[in-house]
PDB file of C-alpha atoms in Angstrom:
ATOM      1  CA  UNK A   1       0.000   0.000   0.000  1.00  0.00           C
ATOM      2  CA  UNK A   2       1.362   3.417  -1.028  1.00  0.00           C
ATOM      3  CA  UNK A   3       0.109   6.389   0.953  1.00  0.00           C
ATOM      4  CA  UNK A   4      -1.155   9.455  -0.872  1.00  0.00           C
ATOM      5  CA  UNK A   5      -1.405  12.973   0.565  1.00  0.00           C
ATOM      6  CA  UNK A   6      -1.923  16.438  -0.964  1.00  0.00           C
ATOM      7  CA  UNK A   7       1.417  17.545   0.475  1.00  0.00           C
ATOM      8  CA  UNK A   8       3.705  14.757  -0.711  1.00  0.00           C
ATOM      9  CA  UNK A   9       1.685  12.954  -3.394  1.00  0.00           C
ATOM     10  CA  UNK A  10       2.205   9.234  -4.023  1.00  0.00           C
ATOM     11  CA  UNK A  11       5.494   7.517  -4.859  1.00  0.00           C
ATOM     12  CA  UNK A  12       7.181   9.376  -7.736  1.00  0.00           C
ATOM     13  CA  UNK A  13       4.119  11.617  -8.070  1.00  0.00           C
ATOM     14  CA  UNK A  14       4.330  15.002  -6.332  1.00  0.00           C
ATOM     15  CA  UNK A  15       1.656  17.682  -5.965  1.00  0.00           C
ATOM     16  CA  UNK A  16       2.949  21.232  -6.556  1.00  0.00           C
ATOM     17  CA  UNK A  17       1.323  24.614  -7.044  1.00  0.00           C
ATOM     18  CA  UNK A  18       1.882  24.295 -10.822  1.00  0.00           C
ATOM     19  CA  UNK A  19       0.241  20.849 -10.966  1.00  0.00           C
ATOM     20  CA  UNK A  20       1.560  17.289 -10.747  1.00  0.00           C
ATOM     21  CA  UNK A  21       5.238  16.382 -10.984  1.00  0.00           C
ATOM     22  CA  UNK A  22       6.659  12.942 -11.749  1.00  0.00           C
ATOM     23  CA  UNK A  23      10.198  12.019 -10.736  1.00  0.00           C
ATOM     24  CA  UNK A  24      12.079   9.355 -12.730  1.00  0.00           C
ATOM     25  CA  UNK A  25      10.529   7.099 -15.370  1.00  0.00           C
ATOM     26  CA  UNK A  26       6.750   6.637 -15.413  1.00  0.00           C
ATOM     27  CA  UNK A  27       4.485   4.263 -17.305  1.00  0.00           C
ATOM     28  CA  UNK A  28       0.851   4.918 -18.197  1.00  0.00           C
ATOM     29  CA  UNK A  29      -1.366   1.935 -19.017  1.00  0.00           C
ATOM     30  CA  UNK A  30      -4.317   4.067 -20.186  1.00  0.00           C
ATOM     31  CA  UNK A  31      -4.711   7.473 -21.914  1.00  0.00           C
ATOM     32  CA  UNK A  32      -3.276  10.537 -20.180  1.00  0.00           C
ATOM     33  CA  UNK A  33      -5.162  13.821 -20.462  1.00  0.00           C
ATOM     34  CA  UNK A  34      -3.379  17.044 -19.578  1.00  0.00           C
ATOM     35  CA  UNK A  35      -3.400  20.660 -20.695  1.00  0.00           C
ATOM     36  CA  UNK A  36       0.393  20.890 -20.768  1.00  0.00           C
ATOM     37  CA  UNK A  37       3.279  18.422 -20.417  1.00  0.00           C
ATOM     38  CA  UNK A  38       6.838  19.706 -20.033  1.00  0.00           C
ATOM     39  CA  UNK A  39      10.138  18.512 -18.630  1.00  0.00           C
ATOM     40  CA  UNK A  40      12.298  19.949 -15.894  1.00  0.00           C
ATOM     41  CA  UNK A  41      14.333  23.030 -16.736  1.00  0.00           C
ATOM     42  CA  UNK A  42      17.611  21.105 -16.723  1.00  0.00           C
ATOM     43  CA  UNK A  43      16.480  18.063 -18.752  1.00  0.00           C
ATOM     44  CA  UNK A  44      14.677  17.127 -21.970  1.00  0.00           C
ATOM     45  CA  UNK A  45      11.268  15.500 -22.370  1.00  0.00           C
ATOM     46  CA  UNK A  46      11.432  11.886 -23.537  1.00  0.00           C
ATOM     47  CA  UNK A  47       8.478   9.916 -24.910  1.00  0.00           C
ATOM     48  CA  UNK A  48       9.314   6.338 -25.832  1.00  0.00           C
ATOM     49  CA  UNK A  49       7.473   3.153 -26.718  1.00  0.00           C
ATOM     50  CA  UNK A  50       8.264  -0.357 -27.910  1.00  0.00           C
ATOM     51  CA  UNK A  51       6.047   0.294 -30.967  1.00  0.00           C
ATOM     52  CA  UNK A  52       4.851   3.719 -32.120  1.00  0.00           C
ATOM     53  CA  UNK A  53       4.547   7.071 -30.390  1.00  0.00           C
ATOM     54  CA  UNK A  54       1.385   8.812 -31.608  1.00  0.00           C
ATOM     55  CA  UNK A  55       0.250  12.351 -30.809  1.00  0.00           C
ATOM     56  CA  UNK A  56      -3.328  13.257 -31.801  1.00  0.00           C
ATOM     57  CA  UNK A  57      -5.093  16.622 -31.956  1.00  0.00           C
ATOM     58  CA  UNK A  58      -8.902  16.461 -31.726  1.00  0.00           C
ATOM     59  CA  UNK A  59     -11.709  18.974 -32.187  1.00  0.00           C
ATOM     60  CA  UNK A  60     -14.685  19.541 -29.917  1.00  0.00           C
ATOM     61  CA  UNK A  61     -16.471  16.541 -31.467  1.00  0.00           C
ATOM     62  CA  UNK A  62     -13.571  14.228 -30.679  1.00  0.00           C
ATOM     63  CA  UNK A  63     -12.489  13.859 -34.335  1.00  0.00           C
ATOM     64  CA  UNK A  64      -8.754  13.671 -35.025  1.00  0.00           C
ATOM     65  CA  UNK A  65      -7.676  16.809 -36.900  1.00  0.00           C
ATOM     66  CA  UNK A  66      -3.908  16.205 -36.742  1.00  0.00           C
ATOM     67  CA  UNK A  67      -1.740  13.183 -36.056  1.00  0.00           C
ATOM     68  CA  UNK A  68       1.994  12.694 -35.574  1.00  0.00           C
ATOM     69  CA  UNK A  69       3.126   9.067 -35.660  1.00  0.00           C
ATOM     70  CA  UNK A  70       6.760   8.209 -34.872  1.00  0.00           C
ATOM     71  CA  UNK A  71       7.483   4.596 -35.751  1.00  0.00           C
ATOM     72  CA  UNK A  72      10.609   2.426 -35.948  1.00  0.00           C
ATOM     73  CA  UNK A  73      10.878   2.899 -39.732  1.00  0.00           C
ATOM     74  CA  UNK A  74       8.905   6.021 -40.591  1.00  0.00           C
ATOM     75  CA  UNK A  75       7.676   9.339 -39.206  1.00  0.00           C
ATOM     76  CA  UNK A  76       4.200  10.206 -40.488  1.00  0.00           C
ATOM     77  CA  UNK A  77       2.202  13.407 -40.159  1.00  0.00           C
ATOM     78  CA  UNK A  78      -1.491  13.599 -41.078  1.00  0.00           C
ATOM     79  CA  UNK A  79      -3.048  17.048 -41.316  1.00  0.00           C
ATOM     80  CA  UNK A  80      -4.139  19.673 -43.827  1.00  0.00           C
ATOM     81  CA  UNK A  81      -0.828  21.528 -43.506  1.00  0.00           C
ATOM     82  CA  UNK A  82       2.649  20.907 -42.079  1.00  0.00           C
ATOM     83  CA  UNK A  83       4.864  23.877 -41.219  1.00  0.00           C
ATOM     84  CA  UNK A  84       8.282  24.417 -39.637  1.00  0.00           C
ATOM     85  CA  UNK A  85       9.058  27.876 -38.260  1.00  0.00           C
ATOM     86  CA  UNK A  86      12.292  29.552 -37.176  1.00  0.00           C
ATOM     87  CA  UNK A  87      12.901  30.985 -33.710  1.00  0.00           C
ATOM     88  CA  UNK A  88      11.450  34.343 -34.749  1.00  0.00           C
ATOM     89  CA  UNK A  89       8.340  32.722 -36.236  1.00  0.00           C
ATOM     90  CA  UNK A  90       9.379  32.878 -39.898  1.00  0.00           C
ATOM     91  CA  UNK A  91       7.981  29.935 -41.952  1.00  0.00           C
ATOM     92  CA  UNK A  92      10.906  27.811 -43.161  1.00  0.00           C
ATOM     93  CA  UNK A  93       9.111  24.801 -44.658  1.00  0.00           C
ATOM     94  CA  UNK A  94       5.384  24.498 -45.456  1.00  0.00           C
ATOM     95  CA  UNK A  95       3.554  21.557 -47.032  1.00  0.00           C
ATOM     96  CA  UNK A  96      -0.108  21.233 -47.992  1.00  0.00           C
ATOM     97  CA  UNK A  97      -2.125  19.385 -50.640  1.00  0.00           C
ATOM     98  CA  UNK A  98      -1.333  21.923 -53.373  1.00  0.00           C
ATOM     99  CA  UNK A  99       2.281  22.981 -52.929  1.00  0.00           C
ATOM    100  CA  UNK A 100       5.512  22.923 -50.932  1.00  0.00           C
ATOM    101  CA  UNK A 101       6.973  26.281 -49.885  1.00  0.00           C
ATOM    102  CA  UNK A 102      10.572  26.691 -48.708  1.00  0.00           C
ATOM    103  CA  UNK A 103      11.000  30.048 -47.005  1.00  0.00           C
ATOM    104  CA  UNK A 104      14.765  30.090 -46.484  1.00  0.00           C
ATOM    105  CA  UNK A 105      17.024  32.549 -48.283  1.00  0.00           C
ATOM    106  CA  UNK A 106      19.045  29.723 -49.876  1.00  0.00           C
ATOM    107  CA  UNK A 107      18.097  26.141 -50.731  1.00  0.00           C
ATOM    108  CA  UNK A 108      21.142  23.865 -50.770  1.00  0.00           C
ATOM    109  CA  UNK A 109      20.937  20.372 -52.322  1.00  0.00           C
ATOM    110  CA  UNK A 110      24.021  18.354 -51.353  1.00  0.00           C
ATOM    111  CA  UNK A 111      23.203  15.056 -53.090  1.00  0.00           C
ATOM    112  CA  UNK A 112      25.653  13.842 -55.770  1.00  0.00           C
ATOM    113  CA  UNK A 113      22.923  13.846 -58.446  1.00  0.00           C
ATOM    114  CA  UNK A 114      21.567  17.273 -57.516  1.00  0.00           C
ATOM    115  CA  UNK A 115      17.822  17.973 -57.721  1.00  0.00           C
ATOM    116  CA  UNK A 116      15.462  15.906 -59.889  1.00  0.00           C
ATOM    117  CA  UNK A 117      12.243  17.468 -61.236  1.00  0.00           C
ATOM    118  CA  UNK A 118       9.853  15.226 -63.176  1.00  0.00           C
ATOM    119  CA  UNK A 119       7.835  18.174 -64.513  1.00  0.00           C
ATOM    120  CA  UNK A 120       8.383  21.864 -65.166  1.00  0.00           C
ATOM    121  CA  UNK A 121      10.413  24.229 -62.956  1.00  0.00           C
ATOM    122  CA  UNK A 122       9.398  27.862 -62.558  1.00  0.00           C
ATOM    123  CA  UNK A 123      11.924  30.309 -61.139  1.00  0.00           C
ATOM    124  CA  UNK A 124      12.957  33.934 -61.730  1.00  0.00           C
ATOM    125  CA  UNK A 125      16.692  33.122 -61.563  1.00  0.00           C
ATOM    126  CA  UNK A 126      19.063  30.179 -61.981  1.00  0.00           C
ATOM    127  CA  UNK A 127      22.483  31.050 -60.569  1.00  0.00           C
ATOM    128  CA  UNK A 128      25.642  29.119 -59.710  1.00  0.00           C
ATOM    129  CA  UNK A 129      27.699  29.642 -56.592  1.00  0.00           C
ATOM    130  CA  UNK A 130      30.675  31.991 -56.754  1.00  0.00           C
ATOM    131  CA  UNK A 131      33.659  30.584 -58.689  1.00  0.00           C
ATOM    132  CA  UNK A 132      31.631  27.526 -59.800  1.00  0.00           C
ATOM    133  CA  UNK A 133      30.189  26.678 -63.205  1.00  0.00           C
ATOM    134  CA  UNK A 134      26.467  26.518 -63.934  1.00  0.00           C
ATOM    135  CA  UNK A 135      25.435  23.550 -66.068  1.00  0.00           C
ATOM    136  CA  UNK A 136      21.996  22.815 -67.507  1.00  0.00           C
ATOM    137  CA  UNK A 137      21.924  19.338 -69.019  1.00  0.00           C
ATOM    138  CA  UNK A 138      19.408  16.898 -70.471  1.00  0.00           C
ATOM    139  CA  UNK A 139      21.306  13.619 -71.118  1.00  0.00           C
ATOM    140  CA  UNK A 140      18.584  11.754 -73.073  1.00  0.00           C
ATOM    141  CA  UNK A 141      16.026  14.385 -74.088  1.00  0.00           C
ATOM    142  CA  UNK A 142      15.814  18.007 -75.193  1.00  0.00           C
ATOM    143  CA  UNK A 143      16.278  21.051 -72.949  1.00  0.00           C
ATOM    144  CA  UNK A 144      13.602  23.728 -73.238  1.00  0.00           C
ATOM    145  CA  UNK A 145      13.543  27.210 -71.684  1.00  0.00           C
ATOM    146  CA  UNK A 146      10.432  29.320 -72.289  1.00  0.00           C
ATOM    147  CA  UNK A 147       9.704  32.899 -71.277  1.00  0.00           C
ATOM    148  CA  UNK A 148       7.066  35.302 -72.657  1.00  0.00           C
ATOM    149  CA  UNK A 149       9.455  38.268 -72.435  1.00  0.00           C
ATOM    150  CA  UNK A 150      12.761  36.681 -73.374  1.00  0.00           C
ATOM    151  CA  UNK A 151      15.594  34.703 -71.794  1.00  0.00           C
ATOM    152  CA  UNK A 152      18.759  36.393 -70.537  1.00  0.00           C
ATOM    153  CA  UNK A 153      21.907  34.235 -70.268  1.00  0.00           C
ATOM    154  CA  UNK A 154      24.898  36.011 -68.741  1.00  0.00           C
ATOM    155  CA  UNK A 155      28.435  34.903 -67.852  1.00  0.00           C
ATOM    156  CA  UNK A 156      30.363  37.812 -66.348  1.00  0.00           C
ATOM    157  CA  UNK A 157      33.709  36.010 -65.992  1.00  0.00           C
ATOM    158  CA  UNK A 158      33.721  33.107 -68.444  1.00  0.00           C
ATOM    159  CA  UNK A 159      32.297  31.560 -71.580  1.00  0.00           C
ATOM    160  CA  UNK A 160      28.837  30.322 -72.515  1.00  0.00           C
ATOM    161  CA  UNK A 161      28.740  26.980 -74.334  1.00  0.00           C
ATOM    162  CA  UNK A 162      25.773  25.246 -75.963  1.00  0.00           C
ATOM    163  CA  UNK A 163      26.517  21.613 -76.844  1.00  0.00           C
ATOM    164  CA  UNK A 164      24.147  19.212 -78.577  1.00  0.00           C
ATOM    165  CA  UNK A 165      24.433  15.833 -80.268  1.00  0.00           C
ATOM    166  CA  UNK A 166      21.986  16.957 -82.942  1.00  0.00           C
ATOM    167  CA  UNK A 167      20.773  20.424 -83.962  1.00  0.00           C
ATOM    168  CA  UNK A 168      20.762  23.695 -82.015  1.00  0.00           C
ATOM    169  CA  UNK A 169      17.936  25.966 -83.164  1.00  0.00           C
ATOM    170  CA  UNK A 170      17.559  29.641 -82.280  1.00  0.00           C
ATOM    171  CA  UNK A 171      14.031  30.729 -83.170  1.00  0.00           C
ATOM    172  CA  UNK A 172      12.156  33.933 -82.497  1.00  0.00           C
ATOM    173  CA  UNK A 173       8.446  33.800 -83.334  1.00  0.00           C
ATOM    174  CA  UNK A 174       7.921  37.563 -83.203  1.00  0.00           C
ATOM    175  CA  UNK A 175      11.164  39.513 -83.355  1.00  0.00           C
ATOM    176  CA  UNK A 176      14.748  39.348 -84.521  1.00  0.00           C
ATOM    177  CA  UNK A 177      17.764  37.255 -83.595  1.00  0.00           C
ATOM    178  CA  UNK A 178      20.487  39.694 -82.535  1.00  0.00           C
ATOM    179  CA  UNK A 179      24.163  38.701 -82.394  1.00  0.00           C
ATOM    180  CA  UNK A 180      25.755  41.704 -80.715  1.00  0.00           C
ATOM    181  CA  UNK A 181      29.504  41.067 -80.443  1.00  0.00           C
ATOM    182  CA  UNK A 182      32.807  42.523 -81.586  1.00  0.00           C
ATOM    183  CA  UNK A 183      33.433  39.463 -83.785  1.00  0.00           C
ATOM    184  CA  UNK A 184      31.100  36.683 -84.950  1.00  0.00           C
ATOM    185  CA  UNK A 185      33.070  33.628 -86.076  1.00  0.00           C
ATOM    186  CA  UNK A 186      32.025  30.462 -87.899  1.00  0.00           C
ATOM    187  CA  UNK A 187      35.280  28.449 -87.701  1.00  0.00           C
ATOM    188  CA  UNK A 188      33.968  25.202 -89.228  1.00  0.00           C
ATOM    189  CA  UNK A 189      32.022  26.706 -92.113  1.00  0.00           C
ATOM    190  CA  UNK A 190      32.991  24.709 -95.274  1.00  0.00           C
ATOM    191  CA  UNK A 191      34.842  26.592 -97.993  1.00  0.00           C
ATOM    192  CA  UNK A 192      34.552  25.764-101.660  1.00  0.00           C
ATOM    193  CA  UNK A 193      37.204  25.824-104.373  1.00  0.00           C
ATOM    194  CA  UNK A 194      37.110  28.052-107.380  1.00  0.00           C
ATOM    195  CA  UNK A 195      35.019  26.436-110.087  1.00  0.00           C
ATOM    196  CA  UNK A 196      33.252  27.296-113.266  1.00  0.00           C
ATOM    197  CA  UNK A 197      30.030  29.213-113.658  1.00  0.00           C
ATOM    198  CA  UNK A 198      26.988  27.440-112.267  1.00  0.00           C
ATOM    199  CA  UNK A 199      29.148  25.005-110.258  1.00  0.00           C
ATOM    200  CA  UNK A 200      28.210  25.546-106.581  1.00  0.00           C
ATOM    201  CA  UNK A 201      29.428  22.232-105.067  1.00  0.00           C
ATOM    202  CA  UNK A 202      26.254  22.243-102.923  1.00  0.00           C
ATOM    203  CA  UNK A 203      27.548  25.221-100.929  1.00  0.00           C
ATOM    204  CA  UNK A 204      25.743  28.400 -99.974  1.00  0.00           C
ATOM    205  CA  UNK A 205      26.780  31.906 -99.143  1.00  0.00           C
ATOM    206  CA  UNK A 206      25.420  33.705 -96.065  1.00  0.00           C
ATOM    207  CA  UNK A 207      24.158  37.131 -97.058  1.00  0.00           C
ATOM    208  CA  UNK A 208      23.152  40.060 -94.872  1.00  0.00           C
ATOM    209  CA  UNK A 209      20.418  42.539 -95.731  1.00  0.00           C
ATOM    210  CA  UNK A 210      20.777  46.240 -94.822  1.00  0.00           C
ATOM    211  CA  UNK A 211      18.374  45.724 -91.916  1.00  0.00           C
ATOM    212  CA  UNK A 212      20.473  42.823 -90.544  1.00  0.00           C
ATOM    213  CA  UNK A 213      18.361  39.973 -91.924  1.00  0.00           C
ATOM    214  CA  UNK A 214      20.328  36.863 -92.970  1.00  0.00           C
ATOM    215  CA  UNK A 215      19.584  34.647 -95.949  1.00  0.00           C
ATOM    216  CA  UNK A 216      21.331  31.917 -97.958  1.00  0.00           C
ATOM    217  CA  UNK A 217      22.353  32.266-101.562  1.00  0.00           C
ATOM    218  CA  UNK A 218      23.767  29.562-103.840  1.00  0.00           C
ATOM    219  CA  UNK A 219      27.543  30.012-103.907  1.00  0.00           C
ATOM    220  CA  UNK A 220      29.181  31.038-107.169  1.00  0.00           C
ATOM    221  CA  UNK A 221      32.589  32.071-108.489  1.00  0.00           C
ATOM    222  CA  UNK A 222      32.068  35.519-107.014  1.00  0.00           C
ATOM    223  CA  UNK A 223      29.742  36.787-104.346  1.00  0.00           C
ATOM    224  CA  UNK A 224      26.066  36.178-105.049  1.00  0.00           C
ATOM    225  CA  UNK A 225      24.835  38.530-102.320  1.00  0.00           C
ATOM    226  CA  UNK A 226      22.931  41.558-103.541  1.00  0.00           C
ATOM    227  CA  UNK A 227      22.119  44.532-101.379  1.00  0.00           C
ATOM    228  CA  UNK A 228      18.699  44.929-102.983  1.00  0.00           C
ATOM    229  CA  UNK A 229      17.816  41.258-103.200  1.00  0.00           C
ATOM    230  CA  UNK A 230      14.147  40.288-103.295  1.00  0.00           C
ATOM    231  CA  UNK A 231      14.636  38.488 -99.969  1.00  0.00           C
ATOM    232  CA  UNK A 232      15.492  41.774 -98.273  1.00  0.00           C
ATOM    233  CA  UNK A 233      12.389  43.583 -99.545  1.00  0.00           C
TER     234      UNK A 233
END
């Protein structure tokens, strides 16, 4: 028989002005209902079980509105929204049925394969870390970048390379293609040998209209580009 009194409590159970206090390890065979459960100031709160540890939140009707289940192989959370906040209350990670929001200033993916997106990615900026290269690659399919107001690719301290096993197409549906550089080089453009009239060897000459428009003209002995060609009209 263990005596119980309002002054000392019973066994490891003590009655204080803040409520009930348990010293050491305690085991509950049935549900425990309390407004607040916290540990001592100098120790952490430990909840352990041989199976799962489940925390439920219920409404006034007794229905479960949120559930946290910590198991030996998985941690599950069931609710309409899951959110992690910083010390000052700033949302860092939010998940609901429609989207996932990461509120940190920088998202760092440290896996060797980087980030994998099965569908489209929408972002205002793609930027590499300082002194590191930025690489956009599609090993087995095509790489598409779409923007209603244009795409700006900038390398302030290096080169920009576009590599493809097949064709690289630059297409503007409503506008011009502008190559603004001190020198535009085509190092592997085939050159023909001097032949007779009407013998083009299947080669073409790249011609430029006064307004900057480019067109191809069948190569000849001399230049076949004409400033007032019908193509430029």
